[in-house]
CSV table of C-alpha atoms in Angstrom, one decimal:
chain,number,residue,atom,x,y,z
B,278,UNK,CA,11.3,-3.7,-14.6
B,279,UNK,CA,14.1,-5.4,-12.4
B,280,UNK,CA,13.4,-2.5,-9.9
B,281,UNK,CA,9.3,-4.1,-10.0
B,282,UNK,CA,10.3,-7.6,-9.4
B,283,UNK,CA,12.7,-6.7,-6.4
B,284,UNK,CA,9.9,-4.2,-4.9
B,285,UNK,CA,7.5,-7.3,-5.0
B,286,UNK,CA,9.6,-10.0,-3.8
B,287,UNK,CA,10.8,-7.4,-1.1
B,288,UNK,CA,6.6,-6.4,-0.1
B,289,UNK,CA,6.0,-10.8,-0.2
B,290,UNK,CA,9.0,-11.2,2.2
B,291,UNK,CA,7.7,-8.9,4.6
B,292,UNK,CA,4.6,-10.0,3.9
B,293,UNK,CA,5.5,-14.1,4.9
B,294,UNK,CA,8.0,-12.5,7.9
B,295,UNK,CA,4.9,-11.4,9.6
B,296,UNK,CA,2.0,-13.7,9.1
B,297,UNK,CA,3.5,-15.7,12.9
B,298,UNK,CA,2.7,-12.5,14.9
B,299,UNK,CA,-0.2,-11.7,13.0
B,300,UNK,CA,-2.8,-14.3,13.2
B,301,UNK,CA,-3.6,-14.1,16.5
B,302,UNK,CA,-5.5,-10.8,16.9
B,303,UNK,CA,-8.0,-9.7,14.6
B,304,UNK,CA,-6.6,-6.3,13.5
B,305,UNK,CA,-2.9,-7.2,12.8
B,306,UNK,CA,-4.7,-9.9,10.6
B,307,UNK,CA,-6.7,-6.8,8.9
B,308,UNK,CA,-3.5,-4.8,8.0
B,309,UNK,CA,-1.5,-8.5,7.4
B,310,UNK,CA,-4.4,-9.1,4.5
B,311,UNK,CA,-4.2,-5.4,3.6
B,312,UNK,CA,-0.4,-6.0,2.7
B,313,UNK,CA,-1.2,-9.3,1.2
B,314,UNK,CA,-3.2,-7.7,-1.5
B,315,UNK,CA,-0.7,-5.3,-1.8
B,316,UNK,CA,1.4,-7.6,-2.3
B,317,UNK,CA,-0.3,-9.3,-4.7
B,318,UNK,CA,-1.6,-5.9,-6.6
B,319,UNK,CA,2.2,-5.7,-7.4
B,320,UNK,CA,2.7,-9.0,-8.4
B,321,UNK,CA,-0.1,-9.0,-10.8
B,322,UNK,CA,1.9,-5.5,-11.8
B,323,UNK,CA,4.4,-6.9,-13.4
B,324,UNK,CA,3.8,-7.5,-17.1
B,325,UNK,CA,4.9,-11.2,-17.2
B,326,UNK,CA,2.4,-12.6,-14.8
B,327,UNK,CA,-0.4,-10.3,-15.7
B,328,UNK,CA,0.1,-11.4,-19.3
B,329,UNK,CA,-0.3,-15.0,-18.1
B,330,UNK,CA,-3.2,-14.7,-16.5
B,331,UNK,CA,-4.6,-13.1,-19.1
B,332,UNK,CA,-4.1,-15.7,-21.2
B,333,UNK,CA,-5.4,-18.8,-18.8
B,334,UNK,CA,-8.2,-17.2,-18.3
B,335,UNK,CA,-8.8,-16.1,-22.3
B,336,UNK,CA,-9.8,-12.5,-21.0
B,337,UNK,CA,-7.7,-10.3,-22.5
B,338,UNK,CA,-7.2,-7.2,-19.6
B,339,UNK,CA,-8.3,-9.5,-16.7
B,340,UNK,CA,-5.0,-8.8,-15.1
B,341,UNK,CA,-6.2,-5.3,-14.8
B,342,UNK,CA,-9.6,-5.5,-13.7
B,343,UNK,CA,-7.9,-8.4,-11.1
B,344,UNK,CA,-5.8,-5.4,-9.7
B,345,UNK,CA,-8.8,-2.5,-9.3
B,346,UNK,CA,-10.5,-5.2,-7.6
B,347,UNK,CA,-7.9,-5.6,-5.0
B,348,UNK,CA,-7.2,-2.1,-5.4
B,349,UNK,CA,-10.8,-1.7,-3.8
B,350,UNK,CA,-11.2,-4.0,-1.5
B,351,UNK,CA,-7.1,-3.4,0.0
B,352,UNK,CA,-8.9,0.4,0.4
B,353,UNK,CA,-11.6,-0.6,1.9
B,354,UNK,CA,-9.4,-2.9,4.5
B,355,UNK,CA,-6.7,0.3,5.0
B,356,UNK,CA,-9.4,2.2,5.9
B,357,UNK,CA,-11.1,-0.1,8.9
B,358,UNK,CA,-7.7,-0.2,10.0
B,359,UNK,CA,-7.2,3.3,10.1
B,360,UNK,CA,-10.2,3.7,11.9
B,361,UNK,CA,-9.6,0.9,14.3
B,362,UNK,CA,-6.4,2.2,15.3
B,363,UNK,CA,-7.2,5.7,15.1
B,364,UNK,CA,-10.7,6.0,15.1
B,365,UNK,CA,-13.6,7.8,12.6
B,366,UNK,CA,-13.7,10.8,12.0
B,367,UNK,CA,-16.9,11.2,13.2
B,368,UNK,CA,-19.7,8.0,15.2
B,369,UNK,CA,-21.6,5.5,12.5
B,370,UNK,CA,-25.0,5.0,13.0
B,371,UNK,CA,-25.8,1.7,12.0
B,372,UNK,CA,-27.4,2.6,8.6
B,373,UNK,CA,-24.2,4.7,7.8
B,374,UNK,CA,-22.3,0.9,9.0
B,375,UNK,CA,-24.5,-0.6,6.6
B,376,UNK,CA,-23.8,1.3,3.4
B,377,UNK,CA,-20.2,1.2,4.4
B,378,UNK,CA,-20.2,-2.2,4.4
B,379,UNK,CA,-22.4,-2.5,0.9
B,380,UNK,CA,-20.7,0.1,-0.7
B,381,UNK,CA,-17.8,-1.6,-1.9
B,382,UNK,CA,-19.5,-4.7,-3.2
B,383,UNK,CA,-21.3,-2.4,-5.4
B,384,UNK,CA,-18.4,-0.6,-6.7
B,385,UNK,CA,-16.9,-3.6,-7.9
B,386,UNK,CA,-20.1,-5.0,-9.1
B,387,UNK,CA,-20.7,-2.4,-11.3
B,388,UNK,CA,-16.9,-2.3,-12.2
B,389,UNK,CA,-17.5,-6.0,-13.8
B,390,UNK,CA,-21.1,-4.8,-15.5
B,391,UNK,CA,-18.7,-2.1,-17.5
B,392,UNK,CA,-15.9,-4.3,-17.9
B,393,UNK,CA,-17.8,-7.2,-19.4
B,394,UNK,CA,-20.3,-4.2,-22.1
B,395,UNK,CA,-16.5,-2.7,-23.0
B,396,UNK,CA,-14.4,-3.6,-25.9
B,397,UNK,CA,-11.7,-4.2,-23.4
B,398,UNK,CA,-13.4,-7.4,-22.5
B,399,UNK,CA,-12.0,-9.0,-25.7
B,400,UNK,CA,-9.2,-6.8,-27.2
B,401,UNK,CA,-5.9,-6.5,-25.6
B,402,UNK,CA,-4.7,-3.9,-24.8
B,403,UNK,CA,-0.6,-2.4,-25.9
B,404,UNK,CA,1.0,-2.5,-23.4
B,405,UNK,CA,4.3,-0.7,-24.5
B,406,UNK,CA,1.8,2.3,-25.1
B,407,UNK,CA,-0.7,2.0,-22.0
B,408,UNK,CA,-0.6,0.5,-18.5
B,409,UNK,CA,-4.6,0.0,-17.7
B,410,UNK,CA,-7.3,-0.7,-20.7
B,411,UNK,CA,-8.9,2.4,-19.6
B,412,UNK,CA,-6.0,4.1,-20.9
B,413,UNK,CA,-6.2,3.2,-24.3
B,414,UNK,CA,-10.7,2.4,-24.6
B,415,UNK,CA,-11.1,5.6,-22.8
B,416,UNK,CA,-13.3,6.8,-25.9
B,417,UNK,CA,-16.0,3.9,-25.2
B,418,UNK,CA,-18.6,5.1,-22.6
B,419,UNK,CA,-19.1,1.8,-20.2
B,420,UNK,CA,-15.0,2.3,-19.9
B,421,UNK,CA,-14.7,6.0,-19.0
B,422,UNK,CA,-17.3,5.2,-16.7
B,423,UNK,CA,-15.6,2.6,-15.3
B,424,UNK,CA,-12.6,4.3,-14.4
B,425,UNK,CA,-14.6,7.4,-12.6
B,426,UNK,CA,-16.2,4.5,-10.7
B,427,UNK,CA,-12.9,3.0,-9.8
B,428,UNK,CA,-11.1,6.7,-9.2
B,429,UNK,CA,-13.9,7.6,-6.8
B,430,UNK,CA,-14.0,5.0,-4.8
B,431,UNK,CA,-10.2,5.0,-4.3
B,432,UNK,CA,-10.1,9.0,-3.7
B,433,UNK,CA,-12.5,8.7,-1.8
B,434,UNK,CA,-10.8,6.5,1.2
B,435,UNK,CA,-7.3,7.9,0.3
B,436,UNK,CA,-8.3,11.0,1.7
B,437,UNK,CA,-9.8,9.2,4.7
B,438,UNK,CA,-7.3,7.2,5.3
B,439,UNK,CA,-3.9,10.4,4.8
B,440,UNK,CA,-6.0,12.6,7.7
B,441,UNK,CA,-6.5,9.9,9.8
B,442,UNK,CA,-2.6,9.3,9.0
B,443,UNK,CA,-0.7,12.9,9.3
B,444,UNK,CA,-3.0,13.7,12.0
B,445,UNK,CA,-1.9,11.7,14.3
B,446,UNK,CA,1.3,10.2,12.9
B,447,UNK,CA,2.6,13.9,13.8
B,448,UNK,CA,1.4,13.5,17.4
B,449,UNK,CA,3.0,10.2,17.5
B,450,UNK,CA,6.2,11.7,17.0
B,451,UNK,CA,9.2,10.1,16.0
B,452,UNK,CA,8.5,6.4,17.0
B,453,UNK,CA,7.8,3.6,14.8
B,454,UNK,CA,3.9,3.9,15.1
B,455,UNK,CA,4.6,7.3,14.0
B,456,UNK,CA,6.6,7.4,11.3
B,457,UNK,CA,4.7,4.7,9.7
B,458,UNK,CA,1.6,6.8,10.0
B,459,UNK,CA,3.0,9.2,8.1
B,460,UNK,CA,4.6,7.1,5.3
B,461,UNK,CA,1.1,6.4,5.2
B,462,UNK,CA,-0.5,9.4,4.5
B,463,UNK,CA,3.0,9.9,1.9
B,464,UNK,CA,1.9,6.7,-0.4
B,465,UNK,CA,-1.8,8.4,0.1
B,466,UNK,CA,-0.5,11.3,-1.3
B,467,UNK,CA,1.3,9.3,-3.6
B,468,UNK,CA,-2.2,7.4,-4.6
B,469,UNK,CA,-4.2,10.8,-5.4
B,470,UNK,CA,-1.6,12.1,-7.7
B,471,UNK,CA,-1.5,8.4,-9.7
B,472,UNK,CA,-5.7,8.8,-9.9
B,473,UNK,CA,-5.3,12.7,-10.7
B,474,UNK,CA,-2.5,12.4,-13.7
B,475,UNK,CA,-3.8,8.7,-14.8
B,476,UNK,CA,-7.9,10.8,-15.0
B,477,UNK,CA,-6.3,13.0,-16.8
B,478,UNK,CA,-4.7,10.8,-19.1
B,479,UNK,CA,-8.2,9.1,-19.6
B,480,UNK,CA,-10.2,12.8,-20.8
B,481,UNK,CA,-7.5,13.5,-22.5
B,482,UNK,CA,-7.4,10.1,-24.6
B,483,UNK,CA,-11.2,10.1,-24.5
B,484,UNK,CA,-11.1,13.3,-26.5
B,485,UNK,CA,-8.3,11.8,-29.0
B,486,UNK,CA,-5.0,13.8,-27.2
B,487,UNK,CA,-2.2,12.5,-28.6
B,488,UNK,CA,1.6,13.8,-28.4
B,489,UNK,CA,3.7,13.1,-25.6
B,490,UNK,CA,1.7,13.8,-22.6
B,491,UNK,CA,-0.1,10.8,-24.2
B,492,UNK,CA,3.2,8.8,-24.6
B,493,UNK,CA,5.3,9.6,-21.4
B,494,UNK,CA,2.2,8.7,-19.1
B,495,UNK,CA,3.2,5.2,-18.7
B,496,UNK,CA,6.5,5.5,-16.8
B,497,UNK,CA,5.1,9.0,-14.6
B,498,UNK,CA,2.2,6.4,-13.8
B,499,UNK,CA,3.7,3.7,-13.1
B,500,UNK,CA,6.3,5.5,-10.5
B,501,UNK,CA,3.1,6.8,-9.1
B,502,UNK,CA,1.9,3.7,-8.0
B,503,UNK,CA,5.0,1.6,-7.0
B,504,UNK,CA,5.6,4.7,-5.1
B,505,UNK,CA,2.1,4.0,-3.0
B,506,UNK,CA,2.0,0.2,-2.7
B,507,UNK,CA,6.0,0.6,-1.4
B,508,UNK,CA,5.3,3.8,0.8
B,509,UNK,CA,2.0,2.0,2.4
B,510,UNK,CA,3.5,-1.2,3.0
B,511,UNK,CA,6.7,-0.2,4.7
B,512,UNK,CA,3.8,1.8,6.7
B,513,UNK,CA,1.9,-1.0,7.6
B,514,UNK,CA,5.4,-2.7,8.5
B,515,UNK,CA,7.2,-0.1,10.9
B,516,UNK,CA,4.4,-0.2,13.7
B,517,UNK,CA,5.3,-4.6,14.0
B,518,UNK,CA,9.3,-3.8,13.9
B,519,UNK,CA,8.8,-4.0,17.8
B,520,UNK,CA,7.8,-7.4,17.5
B,521,UNK,CA,10.1,-9.0,15.5
B,522,UNK,CA,13.1,-10.7,17.7
B,523,UNK,CA,15.3,-9.9,15.6
B,524,UNK,CA,14.6,-6.5,14.8
B,525,UNK,CA,14.2,-5.8,18.2
B,526,UNK,CA,17.2,-7.6,19.1
B,527,UNK,CA,19.7,-4.8,17.1
B,528,UNK,CA,17.7,-1.7,18.2
B,529,UNK,CA,19.0,-3.0,21.6
B,530,UNK,CA,22.6,-4.2,20.4
B,531,UNK,CA,22.3,0.2,18.4
B,532,UNK,CA,21.0,1.2,22.2
B,533,UNK,CA,23.4,-0.2,24.4
B,534,UNK,CA,26.4,0.9,21.7
B,535,UNK,CA,25.5,4.4,21.9
B,536,UNK,CA,25.4,4.2,26.1
B,537,UNK,CA,28.6,2.2,25.9
B,538,UNK,CA,30.8,6.1,25.8
B,539,UNK,CA,28.5,7.0,29.1
B,540,UNK,CA,29.3,3.6,30.8
B,541,UNK,CA,33.1,3.9,30.4
B,542,UNK,CA,33.2,7.2,31.3
B,543,UNK,CA,31.8,5.8,34.3
B,544,UNK,CA,34.3,3.5,35.1
B,545,UNK,CA,37.1,5.6,34.4
B,546,UNK,CA,35.7,8.2,37.7
B,547,UNK,CA,34.6,4.6,39.5
B,548,UNK,CA,36.7,2.0,38.7
B,549,UNK,CA,35.6,0.0,41.4
B,550,UNK,CA,31.9,-0.3,39.8
B,551,UNK,CA,33.0,-3.0,37.1
B,552,UNK,CA,33.1,-6.2,37.6
B,553,UNK,CA,36.1,-6.8,34.8
B,554,UNK,CA,38.4,-5.1,32.9
B,555,UNK,CA,36.8,-3.3,29.6
B,556,UNK,CA,37.9,-5.5,26.7
B,557,UNK,CA,39.6,-3.2,24.0
B,558,UNK,CA,37.5,-4.3,21.5
B,559,UNK,CA,34.2,-2.8,22.9
B,560,UNK,CA,36.5,0.7,22.4
């Protein structure tokens, strides 16, 4: 719980720190919106926050639904940002662009309808045993369909983003952009593991399976989910570090410190180039 709170706090601090430099450029603003959504998802995943939202709305599991809807939006924005920065795998026609725009809204609408007709709308989830309501109510057809729609949409988006990020991250090398893209690709891999493991748990619950596989699932799912959020957030933040004044000054300082032995050797070889004696504290 403490680790989750610290991670969410760090996410919001990153979001707030990036706001002044992101608001004027549309693409940077889209990246910033994606980070805001990730921070909001992590916040709603905290049990205390999720329970308060459920109580305030009078609807059990509304916090889970909000997380899932925000995840669909974040994945869509993330794919848009990746394609704008790196380029789409293939040129899009006007028809395919329209489908890509309508698909997220259709997915969210289908999920909301399925949630409305499921028992999860009126019955709370045992948070001690299950991380999301689909794990508890998997035997109900509407809940199972809800999870499949959610998983298929995110899995397709994760695969597309990870392929682009990994390919161009390696080309960029050990630069902030390259490291950031590799971290995003790693986050997408963690997301695919989360979806795969979660689907296995939902399928097992639908089949009536019990035992250690079900009882140990919450910890594993939370770990994979946390890795997804943190890796993508850090990967999105790294390319922007070059625009942060404090980070630029720290990087410049360390670069100068690495160059100091060369300068000291040059001063010893040609003392006349030093304007003033080198202070002892600079050694």
